[in-house]
Short mmCIF file of C-alpha atoms and ligand atoms in Angstrom, two decimals:
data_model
loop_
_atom_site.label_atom_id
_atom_site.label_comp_id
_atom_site.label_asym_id
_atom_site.label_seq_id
_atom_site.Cartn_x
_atom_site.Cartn_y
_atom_site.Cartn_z
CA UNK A 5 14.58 13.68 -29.12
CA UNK A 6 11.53 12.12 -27.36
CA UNK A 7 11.15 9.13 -30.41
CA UNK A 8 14.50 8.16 -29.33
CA UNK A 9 13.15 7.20 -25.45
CA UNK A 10 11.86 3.63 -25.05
CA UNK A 11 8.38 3.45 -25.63
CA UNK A 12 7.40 2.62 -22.32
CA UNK A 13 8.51 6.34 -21.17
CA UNK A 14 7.11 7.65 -24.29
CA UNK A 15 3.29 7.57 -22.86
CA UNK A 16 4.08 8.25 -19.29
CA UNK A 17 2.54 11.26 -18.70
CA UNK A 18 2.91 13.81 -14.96
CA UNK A 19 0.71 13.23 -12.13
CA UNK A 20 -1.70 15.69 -11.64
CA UNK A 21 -1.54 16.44 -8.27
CA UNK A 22 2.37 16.62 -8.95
CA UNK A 23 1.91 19.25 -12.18
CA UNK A 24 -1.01 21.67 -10.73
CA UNK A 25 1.28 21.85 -7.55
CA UNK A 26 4.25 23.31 -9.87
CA UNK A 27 1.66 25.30 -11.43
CA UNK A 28 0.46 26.63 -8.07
CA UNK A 29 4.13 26.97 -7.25
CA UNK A 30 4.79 29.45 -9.78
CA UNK A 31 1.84 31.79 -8.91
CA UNK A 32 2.71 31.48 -5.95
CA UNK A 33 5.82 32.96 -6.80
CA UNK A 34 3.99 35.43 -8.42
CA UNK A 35 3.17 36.87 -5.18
CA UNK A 36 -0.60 35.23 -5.76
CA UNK A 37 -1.90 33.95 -2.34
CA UNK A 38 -2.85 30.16 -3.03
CA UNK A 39 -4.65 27.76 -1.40
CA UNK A 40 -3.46 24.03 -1.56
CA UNK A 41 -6.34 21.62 -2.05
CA UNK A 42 -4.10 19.30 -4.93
CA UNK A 43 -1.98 17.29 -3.01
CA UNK A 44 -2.93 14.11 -1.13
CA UNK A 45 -0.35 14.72 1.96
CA UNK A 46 -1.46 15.17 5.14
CA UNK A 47 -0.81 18.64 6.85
CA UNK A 48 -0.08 16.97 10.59
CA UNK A 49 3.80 16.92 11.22
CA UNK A 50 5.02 13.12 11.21
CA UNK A 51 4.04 12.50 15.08
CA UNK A 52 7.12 12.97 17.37
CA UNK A 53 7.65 10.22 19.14
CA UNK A 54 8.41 8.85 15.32
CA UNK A 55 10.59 11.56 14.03
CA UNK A 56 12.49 11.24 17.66
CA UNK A 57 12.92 7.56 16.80
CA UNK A 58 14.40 8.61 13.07
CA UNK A 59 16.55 11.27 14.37
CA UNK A 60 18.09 9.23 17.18
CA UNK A 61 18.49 5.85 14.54
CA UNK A 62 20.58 8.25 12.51
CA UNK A 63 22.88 9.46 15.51
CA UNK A 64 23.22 5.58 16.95
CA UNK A 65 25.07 4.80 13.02
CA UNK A 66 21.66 3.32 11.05
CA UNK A 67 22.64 4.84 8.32
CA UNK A 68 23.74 1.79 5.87
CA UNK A 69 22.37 -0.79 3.74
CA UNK A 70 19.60 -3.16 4.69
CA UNK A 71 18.48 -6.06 3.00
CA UNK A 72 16.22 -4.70 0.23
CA UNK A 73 13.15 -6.27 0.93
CA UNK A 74 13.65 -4.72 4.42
CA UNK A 75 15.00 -4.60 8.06
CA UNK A 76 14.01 -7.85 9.60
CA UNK A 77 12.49 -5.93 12.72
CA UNK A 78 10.37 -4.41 10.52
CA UNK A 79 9.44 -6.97 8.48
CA UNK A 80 8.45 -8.24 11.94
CA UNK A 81 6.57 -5.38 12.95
CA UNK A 82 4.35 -5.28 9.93
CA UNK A 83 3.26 -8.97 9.65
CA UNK A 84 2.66 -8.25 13.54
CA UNK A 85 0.48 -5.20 12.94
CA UNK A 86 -1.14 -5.55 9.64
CA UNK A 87 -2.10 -8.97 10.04
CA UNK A 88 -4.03 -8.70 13.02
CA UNK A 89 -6.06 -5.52 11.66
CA UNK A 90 -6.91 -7.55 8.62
CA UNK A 91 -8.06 -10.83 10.56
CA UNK A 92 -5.23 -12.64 9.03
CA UNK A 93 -1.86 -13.76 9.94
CA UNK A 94 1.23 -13.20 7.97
CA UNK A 95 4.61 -14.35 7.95
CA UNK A 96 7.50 -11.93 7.90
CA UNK A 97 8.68 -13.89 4.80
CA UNK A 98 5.51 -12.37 3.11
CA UNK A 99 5.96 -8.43 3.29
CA UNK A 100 8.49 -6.87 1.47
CA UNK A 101 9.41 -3.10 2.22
CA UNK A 102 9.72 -0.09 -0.03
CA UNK A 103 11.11 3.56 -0.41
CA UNK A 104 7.33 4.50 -0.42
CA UNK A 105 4.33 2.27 -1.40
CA UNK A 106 4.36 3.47 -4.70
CA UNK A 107 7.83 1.19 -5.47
CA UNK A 108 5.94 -1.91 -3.11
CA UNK A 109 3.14 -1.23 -5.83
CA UNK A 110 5.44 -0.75 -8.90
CA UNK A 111 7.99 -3.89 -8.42
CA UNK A 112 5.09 -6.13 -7.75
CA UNK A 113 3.13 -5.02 -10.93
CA UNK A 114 6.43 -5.54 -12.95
CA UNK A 115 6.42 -9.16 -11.24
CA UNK A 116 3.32 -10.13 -11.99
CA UNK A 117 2.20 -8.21 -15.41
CA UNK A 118 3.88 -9.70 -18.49
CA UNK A 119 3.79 -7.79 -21.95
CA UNK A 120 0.08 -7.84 -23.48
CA UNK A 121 -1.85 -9.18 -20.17
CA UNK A 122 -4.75 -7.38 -19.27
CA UNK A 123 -4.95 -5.39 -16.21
CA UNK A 124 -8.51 -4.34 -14.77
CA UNK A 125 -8.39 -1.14 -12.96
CA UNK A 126 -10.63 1.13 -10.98
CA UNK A 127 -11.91 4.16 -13.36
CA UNK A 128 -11.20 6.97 -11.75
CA UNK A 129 -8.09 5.68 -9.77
CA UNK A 130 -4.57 6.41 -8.75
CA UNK A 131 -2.96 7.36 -12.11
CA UNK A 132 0.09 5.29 -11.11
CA UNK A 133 -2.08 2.47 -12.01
CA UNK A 134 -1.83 2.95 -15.28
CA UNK A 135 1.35 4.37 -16.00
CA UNK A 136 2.98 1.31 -14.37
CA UNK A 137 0.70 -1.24 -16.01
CA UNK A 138 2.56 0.20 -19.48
CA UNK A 139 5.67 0.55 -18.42
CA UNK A 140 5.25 -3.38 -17.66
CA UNK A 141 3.27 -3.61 -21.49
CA UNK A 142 0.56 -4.66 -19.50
CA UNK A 143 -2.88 -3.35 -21.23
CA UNK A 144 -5.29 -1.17 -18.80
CA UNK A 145 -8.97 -2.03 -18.69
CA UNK A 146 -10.58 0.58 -16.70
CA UNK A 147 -14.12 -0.19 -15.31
CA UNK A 148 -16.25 2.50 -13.81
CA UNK A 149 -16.67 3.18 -10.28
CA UNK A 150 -19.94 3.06 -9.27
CA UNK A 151 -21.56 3.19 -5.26
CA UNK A 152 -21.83 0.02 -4.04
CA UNK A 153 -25.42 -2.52 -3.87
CA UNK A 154 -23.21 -3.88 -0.66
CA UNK A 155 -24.86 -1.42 2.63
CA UNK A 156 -28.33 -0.41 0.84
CA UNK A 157 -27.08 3.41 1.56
CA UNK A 158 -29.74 5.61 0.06
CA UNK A 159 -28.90 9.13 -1.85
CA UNK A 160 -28.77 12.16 0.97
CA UNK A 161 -31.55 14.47 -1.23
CA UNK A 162 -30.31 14.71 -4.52
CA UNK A 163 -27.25 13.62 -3.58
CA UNK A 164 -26.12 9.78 -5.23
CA UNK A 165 -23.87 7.97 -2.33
CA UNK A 166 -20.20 8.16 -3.69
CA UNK A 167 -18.74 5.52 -5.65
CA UNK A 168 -16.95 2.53 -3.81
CA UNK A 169 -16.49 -0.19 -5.79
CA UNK A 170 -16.37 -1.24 -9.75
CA UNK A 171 -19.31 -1.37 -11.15
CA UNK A 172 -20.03 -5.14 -10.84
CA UNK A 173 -22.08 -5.53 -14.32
CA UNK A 174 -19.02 -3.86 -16.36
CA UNK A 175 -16.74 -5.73 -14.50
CA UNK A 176 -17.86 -9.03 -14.70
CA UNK A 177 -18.28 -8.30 -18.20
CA UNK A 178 -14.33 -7.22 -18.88
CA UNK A 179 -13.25 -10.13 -16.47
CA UNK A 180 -11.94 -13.22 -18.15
CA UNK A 181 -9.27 -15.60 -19.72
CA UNK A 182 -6.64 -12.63 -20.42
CA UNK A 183 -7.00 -10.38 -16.70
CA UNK A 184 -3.62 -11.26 -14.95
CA UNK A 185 -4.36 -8.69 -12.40
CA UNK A 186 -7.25 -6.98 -11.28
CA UNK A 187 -6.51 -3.69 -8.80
CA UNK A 188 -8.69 -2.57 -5.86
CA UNK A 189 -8.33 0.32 -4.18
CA UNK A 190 -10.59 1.17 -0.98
CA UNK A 191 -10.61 3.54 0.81
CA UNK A 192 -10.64 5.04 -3.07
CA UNK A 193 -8.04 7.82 -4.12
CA UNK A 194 -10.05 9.80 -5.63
CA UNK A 195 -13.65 9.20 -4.62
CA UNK A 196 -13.22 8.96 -1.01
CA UNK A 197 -15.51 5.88 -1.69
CA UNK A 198 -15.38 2.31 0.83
CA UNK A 199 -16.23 -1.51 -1.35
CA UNK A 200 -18.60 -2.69 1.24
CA UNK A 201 -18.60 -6.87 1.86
CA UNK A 202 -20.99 -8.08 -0.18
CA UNK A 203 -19.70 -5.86 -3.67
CA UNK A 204 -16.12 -7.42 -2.34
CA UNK A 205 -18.15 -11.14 -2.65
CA UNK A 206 -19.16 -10.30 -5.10
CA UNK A 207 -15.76 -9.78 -7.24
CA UNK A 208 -13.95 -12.35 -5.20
CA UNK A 209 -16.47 -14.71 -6.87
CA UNK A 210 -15.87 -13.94 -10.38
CA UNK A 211 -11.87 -13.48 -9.83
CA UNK A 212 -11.71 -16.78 -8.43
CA UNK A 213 -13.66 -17.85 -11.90
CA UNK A 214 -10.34 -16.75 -13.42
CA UNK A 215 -6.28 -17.14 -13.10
CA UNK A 216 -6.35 -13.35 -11.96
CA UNK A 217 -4.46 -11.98 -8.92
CA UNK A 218 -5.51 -9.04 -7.23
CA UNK A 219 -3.43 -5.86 -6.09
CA UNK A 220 -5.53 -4.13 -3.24
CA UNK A 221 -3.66 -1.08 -2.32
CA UNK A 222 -5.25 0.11 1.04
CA UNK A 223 -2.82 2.66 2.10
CA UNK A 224 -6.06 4.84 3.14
CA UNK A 225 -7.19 1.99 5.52
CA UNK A 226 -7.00 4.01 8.62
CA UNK A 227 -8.89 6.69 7.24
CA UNK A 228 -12.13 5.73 7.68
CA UNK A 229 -15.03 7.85 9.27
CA UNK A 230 -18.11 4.91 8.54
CA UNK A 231 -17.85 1.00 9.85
CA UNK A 232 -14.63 -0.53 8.62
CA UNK A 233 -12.76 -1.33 5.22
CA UNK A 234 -12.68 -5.26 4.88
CA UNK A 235 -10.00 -6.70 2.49
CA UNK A 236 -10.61 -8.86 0.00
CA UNK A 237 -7.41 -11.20 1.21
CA UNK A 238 -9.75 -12.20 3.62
CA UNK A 239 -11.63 -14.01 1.77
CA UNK A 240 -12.15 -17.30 0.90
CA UNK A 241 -9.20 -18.72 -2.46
CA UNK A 242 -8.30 -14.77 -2.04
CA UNK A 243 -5.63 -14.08 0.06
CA UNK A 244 -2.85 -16.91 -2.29
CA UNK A 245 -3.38 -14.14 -5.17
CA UNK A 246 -3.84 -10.80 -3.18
CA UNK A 247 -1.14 -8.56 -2.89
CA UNK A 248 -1.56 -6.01 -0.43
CA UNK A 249 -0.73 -2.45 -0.65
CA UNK A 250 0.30 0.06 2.77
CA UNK A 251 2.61 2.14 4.13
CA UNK A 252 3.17 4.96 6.64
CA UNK A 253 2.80 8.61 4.32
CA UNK A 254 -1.20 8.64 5.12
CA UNK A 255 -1.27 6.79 8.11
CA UNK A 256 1.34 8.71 10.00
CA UNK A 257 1.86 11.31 8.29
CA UNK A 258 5.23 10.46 6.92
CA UNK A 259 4.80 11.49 2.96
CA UNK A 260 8.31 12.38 3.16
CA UNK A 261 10.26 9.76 5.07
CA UNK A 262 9.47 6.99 1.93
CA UNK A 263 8.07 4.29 3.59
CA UNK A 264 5.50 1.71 2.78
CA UNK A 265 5.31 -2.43 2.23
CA UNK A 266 3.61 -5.08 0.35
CA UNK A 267 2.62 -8.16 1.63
CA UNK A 268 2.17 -11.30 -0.76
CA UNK A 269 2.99 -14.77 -1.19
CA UNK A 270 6.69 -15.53 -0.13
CA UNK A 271 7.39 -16.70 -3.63
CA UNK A 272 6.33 -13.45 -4.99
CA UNK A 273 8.45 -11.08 -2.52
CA UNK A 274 11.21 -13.16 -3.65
CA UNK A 275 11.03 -12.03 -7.02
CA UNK A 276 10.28 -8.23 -5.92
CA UNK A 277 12.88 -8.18 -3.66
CA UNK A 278 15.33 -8.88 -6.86
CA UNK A 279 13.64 -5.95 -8.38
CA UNK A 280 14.33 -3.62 -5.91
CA UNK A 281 17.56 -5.05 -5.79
CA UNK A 282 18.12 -3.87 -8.88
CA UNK A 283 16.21 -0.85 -8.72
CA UNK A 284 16.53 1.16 -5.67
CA UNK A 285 19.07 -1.17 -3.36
CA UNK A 286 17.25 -1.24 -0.66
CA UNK A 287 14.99 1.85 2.17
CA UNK A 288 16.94 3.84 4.12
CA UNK A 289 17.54 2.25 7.50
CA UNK A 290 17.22 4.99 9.86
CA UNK A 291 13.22 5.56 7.93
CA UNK A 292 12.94 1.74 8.65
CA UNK A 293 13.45 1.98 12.55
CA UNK A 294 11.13 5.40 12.64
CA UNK A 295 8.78 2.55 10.77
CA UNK A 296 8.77 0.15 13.70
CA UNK A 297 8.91 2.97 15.93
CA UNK A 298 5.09 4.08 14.39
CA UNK A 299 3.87 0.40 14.15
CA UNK A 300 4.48 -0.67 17.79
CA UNK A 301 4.15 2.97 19.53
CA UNK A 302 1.60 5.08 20.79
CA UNK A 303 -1.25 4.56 18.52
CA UNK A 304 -3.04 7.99 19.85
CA UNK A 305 -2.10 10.33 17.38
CA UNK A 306 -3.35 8.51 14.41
CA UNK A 307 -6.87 8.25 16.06
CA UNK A 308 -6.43 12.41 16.84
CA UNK A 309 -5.63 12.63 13.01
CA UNK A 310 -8.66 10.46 11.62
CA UNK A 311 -11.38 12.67 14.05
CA UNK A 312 -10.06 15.69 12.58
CA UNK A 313 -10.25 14.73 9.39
CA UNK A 314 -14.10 13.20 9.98
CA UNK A 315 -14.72 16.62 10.98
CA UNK A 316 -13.40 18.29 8.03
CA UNK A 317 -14.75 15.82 5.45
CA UNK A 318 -18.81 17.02 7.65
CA UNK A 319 -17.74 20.58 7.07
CA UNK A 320 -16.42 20.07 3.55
CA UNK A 321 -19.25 18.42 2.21
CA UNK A 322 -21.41 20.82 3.59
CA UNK A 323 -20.02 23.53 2.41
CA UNK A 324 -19.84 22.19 -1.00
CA UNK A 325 -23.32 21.42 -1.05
CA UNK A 326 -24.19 24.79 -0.36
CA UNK A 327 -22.28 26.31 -3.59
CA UNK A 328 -25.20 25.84 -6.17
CA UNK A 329 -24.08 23.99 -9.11
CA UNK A 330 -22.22 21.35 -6.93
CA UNK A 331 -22.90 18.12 -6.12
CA UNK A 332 -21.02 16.46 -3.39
CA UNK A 333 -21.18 13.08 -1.75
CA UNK A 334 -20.18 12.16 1.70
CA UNK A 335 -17.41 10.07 1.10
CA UNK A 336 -16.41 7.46 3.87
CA UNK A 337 -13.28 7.48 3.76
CA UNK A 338 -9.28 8.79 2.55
CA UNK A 339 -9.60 12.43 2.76
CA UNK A 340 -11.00 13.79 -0.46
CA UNK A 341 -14.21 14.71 -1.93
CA UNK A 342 -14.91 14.06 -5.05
CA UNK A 343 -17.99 16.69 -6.18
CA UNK A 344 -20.04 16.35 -9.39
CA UNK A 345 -19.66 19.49 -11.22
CA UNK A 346 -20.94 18.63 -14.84
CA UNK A 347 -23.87 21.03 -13.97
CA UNK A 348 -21.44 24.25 -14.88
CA UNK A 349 -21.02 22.51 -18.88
CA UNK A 350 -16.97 22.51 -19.14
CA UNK A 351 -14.58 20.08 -18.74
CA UNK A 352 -13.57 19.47 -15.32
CA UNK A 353 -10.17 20.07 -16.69
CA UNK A 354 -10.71 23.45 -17.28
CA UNK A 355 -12.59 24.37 -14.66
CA UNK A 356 -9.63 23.46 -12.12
CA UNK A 357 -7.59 25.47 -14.36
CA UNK A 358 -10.06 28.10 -14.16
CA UNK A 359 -10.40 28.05 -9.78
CA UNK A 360 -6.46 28.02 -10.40
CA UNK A 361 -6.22 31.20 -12.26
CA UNK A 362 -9.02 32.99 -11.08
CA UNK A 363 -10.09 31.99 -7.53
CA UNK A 364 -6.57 30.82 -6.02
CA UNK A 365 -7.84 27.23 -5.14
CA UNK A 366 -5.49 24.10 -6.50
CA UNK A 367 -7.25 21.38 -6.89
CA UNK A 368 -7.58 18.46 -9.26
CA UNK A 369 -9.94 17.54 -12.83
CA UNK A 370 -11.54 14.85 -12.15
CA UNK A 371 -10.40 13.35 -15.57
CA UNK A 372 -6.58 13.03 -14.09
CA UNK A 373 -7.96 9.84 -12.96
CA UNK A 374 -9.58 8.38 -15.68
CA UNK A 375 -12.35 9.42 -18.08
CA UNK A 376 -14.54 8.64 -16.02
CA UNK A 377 -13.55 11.34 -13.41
CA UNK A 378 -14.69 14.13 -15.91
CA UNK A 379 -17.37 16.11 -14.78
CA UNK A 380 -15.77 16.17 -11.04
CA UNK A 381 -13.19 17.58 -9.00
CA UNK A 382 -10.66 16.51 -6.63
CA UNK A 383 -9.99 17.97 -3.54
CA UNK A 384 -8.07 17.12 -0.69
CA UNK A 385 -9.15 18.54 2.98
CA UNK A 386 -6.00 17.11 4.56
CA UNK A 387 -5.74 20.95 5.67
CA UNK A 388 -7.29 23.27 7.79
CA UNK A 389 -10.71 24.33 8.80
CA UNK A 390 -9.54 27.87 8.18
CA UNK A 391 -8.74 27.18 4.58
CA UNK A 392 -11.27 24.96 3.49
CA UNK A 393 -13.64 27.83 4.15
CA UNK A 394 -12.30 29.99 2.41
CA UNK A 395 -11.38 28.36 -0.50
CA UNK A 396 -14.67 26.83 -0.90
CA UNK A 397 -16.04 30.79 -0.33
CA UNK A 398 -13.71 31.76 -3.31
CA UNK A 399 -15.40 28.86 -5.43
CA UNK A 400 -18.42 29.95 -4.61
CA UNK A 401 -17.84 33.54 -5.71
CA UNK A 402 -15.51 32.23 -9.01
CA UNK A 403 -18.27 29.41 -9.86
CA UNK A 404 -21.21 32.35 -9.67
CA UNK A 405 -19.28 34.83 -12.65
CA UNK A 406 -19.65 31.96 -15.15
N1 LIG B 14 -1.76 4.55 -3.34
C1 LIG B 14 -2.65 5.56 -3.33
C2 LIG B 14 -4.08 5.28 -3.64
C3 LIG B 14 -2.23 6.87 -3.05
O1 LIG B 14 -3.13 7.88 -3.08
C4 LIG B 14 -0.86 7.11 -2.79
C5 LIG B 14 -0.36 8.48 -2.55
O2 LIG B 14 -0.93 9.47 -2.91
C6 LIG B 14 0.02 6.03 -2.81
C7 LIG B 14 -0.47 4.77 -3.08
C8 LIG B 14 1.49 6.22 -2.60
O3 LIG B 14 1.90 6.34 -1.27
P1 LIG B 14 3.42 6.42 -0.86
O4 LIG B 14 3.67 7.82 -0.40
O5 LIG B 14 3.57 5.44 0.27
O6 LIG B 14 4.28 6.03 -2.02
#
């Protein structure tokens, strides 16, 4: 019986982009000809110069234990790669290596959130956010996305620029005493949306007013189609309480291999490294030299992937805009769009269900992320030209009968 669960399970509800897929799934089995806009994954194979690395670390025996905070050539390989791209220099000693980001995310959440502390996070976000903040008793405070004051980018017609950052009057006014951890995520899952320098300023300025840390989780960094993502580690009193977020399923296309990394104060990767001790041993060795193997190899692919996606974020946005009843911002970077679709008066809920059921398209309510998201849809273009087309034609034609 579910009142017999621990009440930090009792809550937890499924991902979205996890549940409409099993829904798709089943039409699918149906015989119903879907297409596959839900899931944030790229559609490139893992690049093979990686997979050849993987493959051959399994034949040459890598196929035990490693310490669980991670291989020490990797460890190596990250500070050596991420640093650099940031501006900043780490130690190995300061990244700590997961099955996946989301575990990197989740064991340093349970480090740092005790029961009752406030946690300020992006509304709409990542709905692992959340979840984990409760399963650590932490208590979410979700502040509104809103585009940034940070490039001066003006509306494209009627179109508002996308949202990027928190929006700085809310959050300056839910900031204080209680916030043990404020969360960042840009490029944003699921606006698409990029905190500019001067919004990121601005909330280093009023976290350092506070004891707060700050979880940036920038596994999109390398998908960015307009100047550059800057990290607020960089900045001044920022990067002592920042733990980063990264990993290798966007990047390199590796959703399935688990593999991603935190990097944070030594002290702190101490105690996450005696989480994941304790939680999932350590990451499979053989994934950890295909890791290295994609941080210090041909970089070539990864640009390939990011131009294809810029060109199917143009097309997508266009053809959105051209549906009437749909509002879409150019997003500048990750690889969704996140239209406004409060025009068509339902819940954005139930018109995904409805492009489900009647149109063939999976995609995501905006309100999986947050309340905030309602009104808007989710859709990933991490697939091909062909497809976007025509599921944005079957939207069209769907969206038109109501
Ligand atoms: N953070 C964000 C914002 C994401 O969108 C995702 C995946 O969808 C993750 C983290 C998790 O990535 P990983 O596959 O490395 O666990």
């Amino acid at each position: 019986m579910l009142k017999d669960f621990a009440p930090r399970v009792r809550e937890l509800a499924p991902e979205g982009a996890y549940a409409v897929l099993a829904r798709a799934k089943a039409l699918e089995a149906q015989g119903r000809d879907i297409i596959h806009l839900e899931i944030g994954q790229p559609d490139f194979p893992t690049p093979s110069h990686i997979a050849a690395a993987g493959a051959e670390a399994i034949r040459a025996g890598h196929t035990r234990y490693t310490p669980p905070a991670g291989s020490h050539d990797l460890r190596v390989a990250i500070a050596e790669t991420a640093g650099p791209r940031r501006g900043l220099q780490f130690a190995p000693e300061e990244v700590v290596v997961g099955p996946g980001a989301k575990p990197a995310m989740f064991c340093a959440i349970m480090a740092l959130v005790a029961p009752g502390d406030e946690v300020i996070l992006p509304d709409p976000g990542f709905p692992s956010y959340s979840a984990t903040i409760r399963v650590a008793g932490g208590v979410p405070v979700p502040v509104r996305l809103a585009p940034g004051k940070g490039d001066g980018r003006q509306p494209q017609g009627d179109v508002p620029p996308s949202p990027q950052t928190f929006d700085m009057d809310e959050f300056e006014a839910r900031i204080g005493p209680r916030t043990r951890l404020v969360i960042l995520n840009s490029p944003s899952n699921p606006t698409g949306g990029v905190a500019q320098p001067a919004d990121l300023e601005r909330l280093a300025a009023a976290v350092r007013r506070t004891d707060a840390w700050v979880l940036s989780d920038e596994i999109y960094t390398q998908q960015i189609y307009e100047g550059e993502a800057p990290t607020i580690a960089a900045l001044p009193g920022m990067r002592e309480r920042t733990v980063i977020i990264d990993g290798f399923s966007k990047t390199y296309s590796m959703t399935g291999w688990r593999l991603g990394y935190g990097i944070m104060p030594a002290e702190l990767v101490e105690r996450v490294d005696l989480l994941l001790t304790h939680s999932v041993g350590c990451t499979a060795d053989f994934t950890q030299v295909a890791g290295v193997a994609a941080l210090c190899g041909d970089q070539s692919e990864v640009a390939v992937m990011r131009d294809s996606y810029r060109v199917r974020r143009d097309r997508t946005v266009a053809l959105l805009n051209g549906v009437p009843g749909i509002r879409c911002p150019l997003p500048e970077g990750a690889f969704y769009v996140f239209p406004d679709v409060r025009s068509f008066g339902r819940s954005s809920k139930w018109l995904a269900d409805y492009l489900l059921d009647r149109a063939g398209v999976a995609l995501l309510a905006g309100s999986d992320f947050g309340a905030n998201g309602e009104g808007y849809l989710r859709i990933s273009y991490a697939t091909s030209m062909e497809l976007i087309q025509a599921a944005v034609e079957r939207m069209a034609q769907a969206l038109a009968a109501l």
